[in-house]
Amino acid sequence: SSSNTGEANTPMDVSEMERRANDVLCQLSNRSSDQDDVPINCCTCRLLYIPTAMYALNPESKNTPGKQRQRARADGKKRRNLVVKTIEDLLGDHFTVLACTLDCDDGSVK
């Protein structure tokens, strides 16, 4: 799920970004609570991941900025998934980890 309003490169209010991230995490929470395999005494860890490295484009790269951002988004998703897996492994079976990624360039939450 993603959300995007306004024009590209328009700075977004931090409270609006927080609201969007909270909305996505609530949607994920509702989906996970509908599953039969979620334990009754389950706690939920909510994670907002902001991949800051994706904003550092290399001006000397032969790849276009769009291609660099695409690669950075894919790398950021892999790192987010690794963080989620690590937290799940540390917390055990009675915890559910919900995560979304905030893109500060366009304010989208995925």
mmCIF file of N, CA and C in Angstrom:
data_model
loop_
_atom_site.group_PDB
_atom_site.id
_atom_site.type_symbol
_atom_site.label_atom_id
_atom_site.label_comp_id
_atom_site.label_asym_id
_atom_site.label_seq_id
_atom_site.Cartn_x
_atom_site.Cartn_y
_atom_site.Cartn_z
ATOM 1 N N SER A 1 0.849 -1.173 0.000
ATOM 2 C CA SER A 1 0.000 0.000 0.000
ATOM 3 C C SER A 1 0.888 1.227 0.000
ATOM 4 N N SER A 2 0.517 2.226 -0.756
ATOM 5 C CA SER A 2 1.290 3.450 -0.742
ATOM 6 C C SER A 2 0.354 4.626 -0.781
ATOM 7 N N SER A 3 0.897 5.735 -0.387
ATOM 8 C CA SER A 3 0.134 6.952 -0.296
ATOM 9 C C SER A 3 0.981 8.070 -0.850
ATOM 10 N N ASN A 4 0.402 8.929 -1.660
ATOM 11 C CA ASN A 4 1.181 10.025 -2.211
ATOM 12 C C ASN A 4 0.239 11.148 -2.582
ATOM 13 N N THR A 5 0.419 12.294 -1.987
ATOM 14 C CA THR A 5 -0.369 13.455 -2.352
ATOM 15 C C THR A 5 0.566 14.626 -2.578
ATOM 16 N N GLY A 6 0.073 15.635 -3.231
ATOM 17 C CA GLY A 6 0.886 16.819 -3.454
ATOM 18 C C GLY A 6 1.810 16.619 -4.635
ATOM 19 N N GLU A 7 2.549 17.651 -4.914
ATOM 20 C CA GLU A 7 3.463 17.605 -6.040
ATOM 21 C C GLU A 7 4.788 16.998 -5.606
ATOM 22 N N ALA A 8 5.515 16.446 -6.579
ATOM 23 C CA ALA A 8 6.834 15.887 -6.289
ATOM 24 C C ALA A 8 7.739 16.984 -5.749
ATOM 25 N N ASN A 9 8.620 16.621 -4.863
ATOM 26 C CA ASN A 9 9.591 17.528 -4.248
ATOM 27 C C ASN A 9 8.955 18.590 -3.357
ATOM 28 N N THR A 10 7.681 18.440 -3.012
ATOM 29 C CA THR A 10 7.053 19.347 -2.069
ATOM 30 C C THR A 10 7.287 18.794 -0.678
ATOM 31 N N PRO A 11 7.932 19.569 0.225
ATOM 32 C CA PRO A 11 8.196 19.032 1.555
ATOM 33 C C PRO A 11 6.888 18.711 2.267
ATOM 34 N N MET A 12 6.898 17.618 2.987
ATOM 35 C CA MET A 12 5.728 17.172 3.703
ATOM 36 C C MET A 12 5.868 17.484 5.175
ATOM 37 N N ASP A 13 4.782 17.811 5.784
ATOM 38 C CA ASP A 13 4.746 18.049 7.213
ATOM 39 C C ASP A 13 5.049 16.739 7.936
ATOM 40 N N VAL A 14 5.885 16.789 8.962
ATOM 41 C CA VAL A 14 6.262 15.590 9.704
ATOM 42 C C VAL A 14 5.039 14.923 10.317
ATOM 43 N N SER A 15 4.095 15.698 10.813
ATOM 44 C CA SER A 15 2.899 15.099 11.408
ATOM 45 C C SER A 15 2.068 14.368 10.353
ATOM 46 N N GLU A 16 2.081 14.844 9.112
ATOM 47 C CA GLU A 16 1.373 14.154 8.033
ATOM 48 C C GLU A 16 2.059 12.834 7.718
ATOM 49 N N MET A 17 3.395 12.820 7.689
ATOM 50 C CA MET A 17 4.127 11.578 7.460
ATOM 51 C C MET A 17 3.842 10.579 8.588
ATOM 52 N N GLU A 18 3.827 11.062 9.810
ATOM 53 C CA GLU A 18 3.543 10.200 10.954
ATOM 54 C C GLU A 18 2.128 9.625 10.847
ATOM 55 N N ARG A 19 1.164 10.442 10.440
ATOM 56 C CA ARG A 19 -0.211 9.978 10.290
ATOM 57 C C ARG A 19 -0.292 8.887 9.231
ATOM 58 N N ARG A 20 0.382 9.096 8.097
ATOM 59 C CA ARG A 20 0.358 8.102 7.022
ATOM 60 C C ARG A 20 0.987 6.783 7.472
ATOM 61 N N ALA A 21 2.119 6.880 8.152
ATOM 62 C CA ALA A 21 2.781 5.661 8.639
ATOM 63 C C ALA A 21 1.878 4.936 9.627
ATOM 64 N N ASN A 22 1.241 5.680 10.518
ATOM 65 C CA ASN A 22 0.340 5.076 11.489
ATOM 66 C C ASN A 22 -0.834 4.389 10.783
ATOM 67 N N ASP A 23 -1.378 5.022 9.746
ATOM 68 C CA ASP A 23 -2.484 4.423 8.988
ATOM 69 C C ASP A 23 -2.072 3.080 8.375
ATOM 70 N N VAL A 24 -0.884 3.046 7.769
ATOM 71 C CA VAL A 24 -0.409 1.809 7.146
ATOM 72 C C VAL A 24 -0.193 0.732 8.195
ATOM 73 N N LEU A 25 0.417 1.100 9.332
ATOM 74 C CA LEU A 25 0.658 0.119 10.388
ATOM 75 C C LEU A 25 -0.657 -0.395 10.971
ATOM 76 N N CYS A 26 -1.659 0.458 11.084
ATOM 77 C CA CYS A 26 -2.973 0.015 11.570
ATOM 78 C C CYS A 26 -3.614 -0.959 10.578
ATOM 79 N N GLN A 27 -3.484 -0.683 9.285
ATOM 80 C CA GLN A 27 -4.018 -1.597 8.273
ATOM 81 C C GLN A 27 -3.329 -2.955 8.367
ATOM 82 N N LEU A 28 -2.010 -2.939 8.541
ATOM 83 C CA LEU A 28 -1.276 -4.191 8.694
ATOM 84 C C LEU A 28 -1.719 -4.928 9.955
ATOM 85 N N SER A 29 -1.952 -4.181 11.010
ATOM 86 C CA SER A 29 -2.388 -4.775 12.272
ATOM 87 C C SER A 29 -3.749 -5.436 12.106
ATOM 88 N N ASN A 30 -4.654 -4.773 11.411
ATOM 89 C CA ASN A 30 -5.984 -5.340 11.178
ATOM 90 C C ASN A 30 -5.894 -6.616 10.359
ATOM 91 N N ARG A 31 -5.015 -6.638 9.355
ATOM 92 C CA ARG A 31 -4.834 -7.840 8.541
ATOM 93 C C ARG A 31 -4.278 -8.981 9.378
ATOM 94 N N SER A 32 -3.283 -8.680 10.234
ATOM 95 C CA SER A 32 -2.670 -9.759 11.007
ATOM 96 C C SER A 32 -3.622 -10.275 12.080
ATOM 97 N N SER A 33 -4.514 -9.432 12.600
ATOM 98 C CA SER A 33 -5.446 -9.897 13.628
ATOM 99 C C SER A 33 -6.549 -10.762 13.033
ATOM 100 N N ASP A 34 -6.742 -10.710 11.716
ATOM 101 C CA ASP A 34 -7.729 -11.551 11.042
ATOM 102 C C ASP A 34 -7.210 -12.972 10.826
ATOM 103 N N GLN A 35 -5.919 -13.170 10.991
ATOM 104 C CA GLN A 35 -5.337 -14.490 10.761
ATOM 105 C C GLN A 35 -5.600 -15.383 11.972
ATOM 106 N N ASP A 36 -5.893 -16.653 11.704
ATOM 107 C CA ASP A 36 -6.185 -17.611 12.764
ATOM 108 C C ASP A 36 -4.951 -18.040 13.536
ATOM 109 N N ASP A 37 -3.763 -17.918 12.941
ATOM 110 C CA ASP A 37 -2.567 -18.439 13.594
ATOM 111 C C ASP A 37 -1.890 -17.441 14.533
ATOM 112 N N VAL A 38 -2.493 -16.267 14.752
ATOM 113 C CA VAL A 38 -1.919 -15.284 15.667
ATOM 114 C C VAL A 38 -2.298 -15.671 17.090
ATOM 115 N N PRO A 39 -1.311 -15.853 17.988
ATOM 116 C CA PRO A 39 -1.619 -16.233 19.366
ATOM 117 C C PRO A 39 -2.477 -15.180 20.065
ATOM 118 N N ILE A 40 -3.314 -15.637 21.002
ATOM 119 C CA ILE A 40 -4.202 -14.725 21.726
ATOM 120 C C ILE A 40 -3.407 -13.726 22.557
ATOM 121 N N ASN A 41 -2.340 -14.164 23.210
ATOM 122 C CA ASN A 41 -1.529 -13.288 24.061
ATOM 123 C C ASN A 41 -0.396 -12.659 23.258
ATOM 124 N N CYS A 42 -0.687 -12.208 22.098
ATOM 125 C CA CYS A 42 0.319 -11.675 21.193
ATOM 126 C C CYS A 42 0.519 -10.176 21.427
ATOM 127 N N CYS A 43 1.774 -9.767 21.407
ATOM 128 C CA CYS A 43 2.103 -8.341 21.460
ATOM 129 C C CYS A 43 2.559 -7.924 20.072
ATOM 130 N N THR A 44 2.364 -6.674 19.761
ATOM 131 C CA THR A 44 2.722 -6.176 18.437
ATOM 132 C C THR A 44 3.819 -5.122 18.549
ATOM 133 N N CYS A 45 4.837 -5.285 17.737
ATOM 134 C CA CYS A 45 5.914 -4.303 17.619
ATOM 135 C C CYS A 45 5.695 -3.585 16.292
ATOM 136 N N ARG A 46 5.540 -2.272 16.343
ATOM 137 C CA ARG A 46 5.324 -1.482 15.125
ATOM 138 C C ARG A 46 6.607 -0.747 14.781
ATOM 139 N N LEU A 47 7.038 -0.883 13.515
ATOM 140 C CA LEU A 47 8.323 -0.348 13.085
ATOM 141 C C LEU A 47 8.131 0.554 11.868
ATOM 142 N N LEU A 48 8.629 1.773 11.966
ATOM 143 C CA LEU A 48 8.675 2.674 10.817
ATOM 144 C C LEU A 48 10.122 2.735 10.372
ATOM 145 N N TYR A 49 10.385 2.271 9.160
ATOM 146 C CA TYR A 49 11.749 2.198 8.636
ATOM 147 C C TYR A 49 11.959 3.360 7.668
ATOM 148 N N ILE A 50 13.024 4.129 7.888
ATOM 149 C CA ILE A 50 13.364 5.243 7.009
ATOM 150 C C ILE A 50 14.764 4.975 6.454
ATOM 151 N N PRO A 51 14.849 4.517 5.203
ATOM 152 C CA PRO A 51 16.148 4.166 4.614
ATOM 153 C C PRO A 51 16.899 5.410 4.143
ATOM 154 N N THR A 52 17.630 6.032 5.042
ATOM 155 C CA THR A 52 18.285 7.309 4.737
ATOM 156 C C THR A 52 19.331 7.199 3.640
ATOM 157 N N ALA A 53 19.946 6.037 3.459
ATOM 158 C CA ALA A 53 20.979 5.900 2.428
ATOM 159 C C ALA A 53 20.411 6.064 1.025
ATOM 160 N N MET A 54 19.099 5.862 0.866
ATOM 161 C CA MET A 54 18.535 5.952 -0.477
ATOM 162 C C MET A 54 18.500 7.391 -1.009
ATOM 163 N N TYR A 55 18.786 8.356 -0.170
ATOM 164 C CA TYR A 55 18.753 9.751 -0.615
ATOM 165 C C TYR A 55 20.126 10.248 -1.053
ATOM 166 N N ALA A 56 21.143 9.404 -0.919
ATOM 167 C CA ALA A 56 22.504 9.800 -1.275
ATOM 168 C C ALA A 56 22.817 9.291 -2.676
ATOM 169 N N LEU A 57 22.451 10.073 -3.674
ATOM 170 C CA LEU A 57 22.721 9.674 -5.057
ATOM 171 C C LEU A 57 24.164 10.009 -5.409
ATOM 172 N N ASN A 58 24.763 9.160 -6.209
ATOM 173 C CA ASN A 58 26.139 9.358 -6.633
ATOM 174 C C ASN A 58 26.154 10.150 -7.939
ATOM 175 N N PRO A 59 26.613 11.392 -7.910
ATOM 176 C CA PRO A 59 26.607 12.205 -9.137
ATOM 177 C C PRO A 59 27.565 11.674 -10.211
ATOM 178 N N GLU A 60 28.533 10.843 -9.829
ATOM 179 C CA GLU A 60 29.489 10.297 -10.789
ATOM 180 C C GLU A 60 29.050 8.948 -11.349
ATOM 181 N N SER A 61 27.905 8.457 -10.919
ATOM 182 C CA SER A 61 27.409 7.160 -11.385
ATOM 183 C C SER A 61 27.001 7.232 -12.847
ATOM 184 N N LYS A 62 27.182 6.115 -13.545
ATOM 185 C CA LYS A 62 26.738 6.026 -14.938
ATOM 186 C C LYS A 62 25.235 5.770 -15.006
ATOM 187 N N ASN A 63 24.643 5.351 -13.881
ATOM 188 C CA ASN A 63 23.202 5.117 -13.827
ATOM 189 C C ASN A 63 22.459 6.430 -13.613
ATOM 190 N N THR A 64 21.273 6.508 -14.160
ATOM 191 C CA THR A 64 20.446 7.700 -13.984
ATOM 192 C C THR A 64 20.009 7.813 -12.519
ATOM 193 N N PRO A 65 19.641 9.013 -12.068
ATOM 194 C CA PRO A 65 19.133 9.153 -10.700
ATOM 195 C C PRO A 65 17.921 8.251 -10.435
ATOM 196 N N GLY A 66 17.053 8.093 -11.427
ATOM 197 C CA GLY A 66 15.890 7.220 -11.270
ATOM 198 C C GLY A 66 16.301 5.768 -11.032
ATOM 199 N N LYS A 67 17.285 5.298 -11.783
ATOM 200 C CA LYS A 67 17.787 3.932 -11.621
ATOM 201 C C LYS A 67 18.469 3.778 -10.255
ATOM 202 N N GLN A 68 19.219 4.801 -9.836
ATOM 203 C CA GLN A 68 19.860 4.750 -8.519
ATOM 204 C C GLN A 68 18.812 4.679 -7.410
ATOM 205 N N ARG A 69 17.730 5.459 -7.536
ATOM 206 C CA ARG A 69 16.669 5.436 -6.525
ATOM 207 C C ARG A 69 15.965 4.077 -6.506
ATOM 208 N N GLN A 70 15.733 3.505 -7.697
ATOM 209 C CA GLN A 70 15.086 2.193 -7.794
ATOM 210 C C GLN A 70 15.924 1.139 -7.071
ATOM 211 N N ARG A 71 17.226 1.147 -7.308
ATOM 212 C CA ARG A 71 18.130 0.194 -6.653
ATOM 213 C C ARG A 71 18.150 0.434 -5.141
ATOM 214 N N ALA A 72 18.164 1.710 -4.745
ATOM 215 C CA ALA A 72 18.194 2.053 -3.317
ATOM 216 C C ALA A 72 16.902 1.605 -2.627
ATOM 217 N N ARG A 73 15.747 1.743 -3.312
ATOM 218 C CA ARG A 73 14.477 1.274 -2.733
ATOM 219 C C ARG A 73 14.503 -0.225 -2.513
ATOM 220 N N ALA A 74 15.013 -0.963 -3.501
ATOM 221 C CA ALA A 74 15.097 -2.425 -3.370
ATOM 222 C C ALA A 74 16.038 -2.810 -2.232
ATOM 223 N N ASP A 75 17.183 -2.132 -2.138
ATOM 224 C CA ASP A 75 18.127 -2.407 -1.052
ATOM 225 C C ASP A 75 17.511 -2.064 0.302
ATOM 226 N N GLY A 76 16.790 -0.940 0.356
ATOM 227 C CA GLY A 76 16.134 -0.530 1.601
ATOM 228 C C GLY A 76 15.098 -1.538 2.047
ATOM 229 N N LYS A 77 14.346 -2.092 1.096
ATOM 230 C CA LYS A 77 13.338 -3.096 1.444
ATOM 231 C C LYS A 77 13.998 -4.356 2.001
ATOM 232 N N LYS A 78 15.119 -4.760 1.386
ATOM 233 C CA LYS A 78 15.847 -5.929 1.887
ATOM 234 C C LYS A 78 16.341 -5.690 3.317
ATOM 235 N N ARG A 79 16.892 -4.496 3.554
ATOM 236 C CA ARG A 79 17.391 -4.189 4.906
ATOM 237 C C ARG A 79 16.246 -4.129 5.908
ATOM 238 N N ARG A 80 15.108 -3.534 5.512
ATOM 239 C CA ARG A 80 13.945 -3.493 6.405
ATOM 240 C C ARG A 80 13.503 -4.906 6.768
ATOM 241 N N ASN A 81 13.419 -5.783 5.758
ATOM 242 C CA ASN A 81 13.004 -7.157 6.009
ATOM 243 C C ASN A 81 13.986 -7.883 6.931
ATOM 244 N N LEU A 82 15.274 -7.580 6.794
ATOM 245 C CA LEU A 82 16.277 -8.173 7.680
ATOM 246 C C LEU A 82 16.083 -7.689 9.120
ATOM 247 N N VAL A 83 15.808 -6.392 9.284
ATOM 248 C CA VAL A 83 15.553 -5.849 10.623
ATOM 249 C C VAL A 83 14.323 -6.512 11.233
ATOM 250 N N VAL A 84 13.259 -6.648 10.458
ATOM 251 C CA VAL A 84 12.023 -7.282 10.943
ATOM 252 C C VAL A 84 12.309 -8.718 11.364
ATOM 253 N N LYS A 85 13.023 -9.468 10.532
ATOM 254 C CA LYS A 85 13.334 -10.871 10.859
ATOM 255 C C LYS A 85 14.167 -10.959 12.134
ATOM 256 N N THR A 86 15.140 -10.079 12.282
ATOM 257 C CA THR A 86 15.991 -10.084 13.475
ATOM 258 C C THR A 86 15.160 -9.806 14.731
ATOM 259 N N ILE A 87 14.269 -8.824 14.649
ATOM 260 C CA ILE A 87 13.407 -8.503 15.794
ATOM 261 C C ILE A 87 12.495 -9.688 16.111
ATOM 262 N N GLU A 88 11.915 -10.296 15.077
ATOM 263 C CA GLU A 88 11.045 -11.462 15.297
ATOM 264 C C GLU A 88 11.815 -12.598 15.966
ATOM 265 N N ASP A 89 13.034 -12.829 15.511
ATOM 266 C CA ASP A 89 13.854 -13.887 16.103
ATOM 267 C C ASP A 89 14.178 -13.590 17.566
ATOM 268 N N LEU A 90 14.449 -12.330 17.869
ATOM 269 C CA LEU A 90 14.790 -11.945 19.247
ATOM 270 C C LEU A 90 13.582 -11.990 20.180
ATOM 271 N N LEU A 91 12.427 -11.579 19.690
ATOM 272 C CA LEU A 91 11.247 -11.475 20.548
ATOM 273 C C LEU A 91 10.487 -12.789 20.692
ATOM 274 N N GLY A 92 10.610 -13.674 19.742
ATOM 275 C CA GLY A 92 9.949 -14.971 19.852
ATOM 276 C C GLY A 92 8.578 -15.001 19.199
ATOM 277 N N ASP A 93 7.898 -16.137 19.411
ATOM 278 C CA ASP A 93 6.642 -16.413 18.721
ATOM 279 C C ASP A 93 5.455 -15.587 19.185
ATOM 280 N N HIS A 94 5.521 -15.012 20.376
ATOM 281 C CA HIS A 94 4.365 -14.294 20.903
ATOM 282 C C HIS A 94 4.350 -12.814 20.515
ATOM 283 N N PHE A 95 5.200 -12.453 19.576
ATOM 284 C CA PHE A 95 5.252 -11.073 19.109
ATOM 285 C C PHE A 95 5.022 -11.034 17.605
ATOM 286 N N THR A 96 4.282 -10.039 17.170
ATOM 287 C CA THR A 96 4.083 -9.778 15.754
ATOM 288 C C THR A 96 4.796 -8.468 15.438
ATOM 289 N N VAL A 97 5.587 -8.466 14.375
ATOM 290 C CA VAL A 97 6.293 -7.258 13.963
ATOM 291 C C VAL A 97 5.641 -6.736 12.692
ATOM 292 N N LEU A 98 5.144 -5.505 12.750
ATOM 293 C CA LEU A 98 4.550 -4.838 11.599
ATOM 294 C C LEU A 98 5.492 -3.718 11.179
ATOM 295 N N ALA A 99 5.781 -3.619 9.900
ATOM 296 C CA ALA A 99 6.741 -2.618 9.441
ATOM 297 C C ALA A 99 6.255 -1.952 8.158
ATOM 298 N N CYS A 100 6.598 -0.694 8.032
ATOM 299 C CA CYS A 100 6.380 0.034 6.781
ATOM 300 C C CYS A 100 7.575 0.931 6.553
ATOM 301 N N THR A 101 7.738 1.360 5.319
ATOM 302 C CA THR A 101 8.870 2.195 4.930
ATOM 303 C C THR A 101 8.370 3.571 4.523
ATOM 304 N N LEU A 102 9.005 4.607 5.040
ATOM 305 C CA LEU A 102 8.674 5.989 4.706
ATOM 306 C C LEU A 102 9.688 6.513 3.705
ATOM 307 N N ASP A 103 9.208 6.992 2.566
ATOM 308 C CA ASP A 103 10.057 7.624 1.558
ATOM 309 C C ASP A 103 9.913 9.129 1.728
ATOM 310 N N CYS A 104 10.958 9.751 2.232
ATOM 311 C CA CYS A 104 10.894 11.196 2.510
ATOM 312 C C CYS A 104 10.925 12.047 1.244
ATOM 313 N N ASP A 105 11.302 11.453 0.109
ATOM 314 C CA ASP A 105 11.296 12.205 -1.148
ATOM 315 C C ASP A 105 9.877 12.571 -1.567
ATOM 316 N N ASP A 106 8.988 11.584 -1.530
ATOM 317 C CA ASP A 106 7.622 11.848 -1.992
ATOM 318 C C ASP A 106 6.562 11.674 -0.906
ATOM 319 N N GLY A 107 6.992 11.314 0.312
ATOM 320 C CA GLY A 107 6.045 11.161 1.409
ATOM 321 C C GLY A 107 5.246 9.877 1.366
ATOM 322 N N SER A 108 5.613 8.955 0.473
ATOM 323 C CA SER A 108 4.856 7.702 0.385
ATOM 324 C C SER A 108 5.245 6.761 1.524
ATOM 325 N N VAL A 109 4.273 5.944 1.895
ATOM 326 C CA VAL A 109 4.488 4.938 2.930
ATOM 327 C C VAL A 109 4.130 3.598 2.310
ATOM 328 N N LYS A 110 5.062 2.657 2.390
ATOM 329 C CA LYS A 110 4.842 1.343 1.771
ATOM 330 C C LYS A 110 5.127 0.265 2.782
#
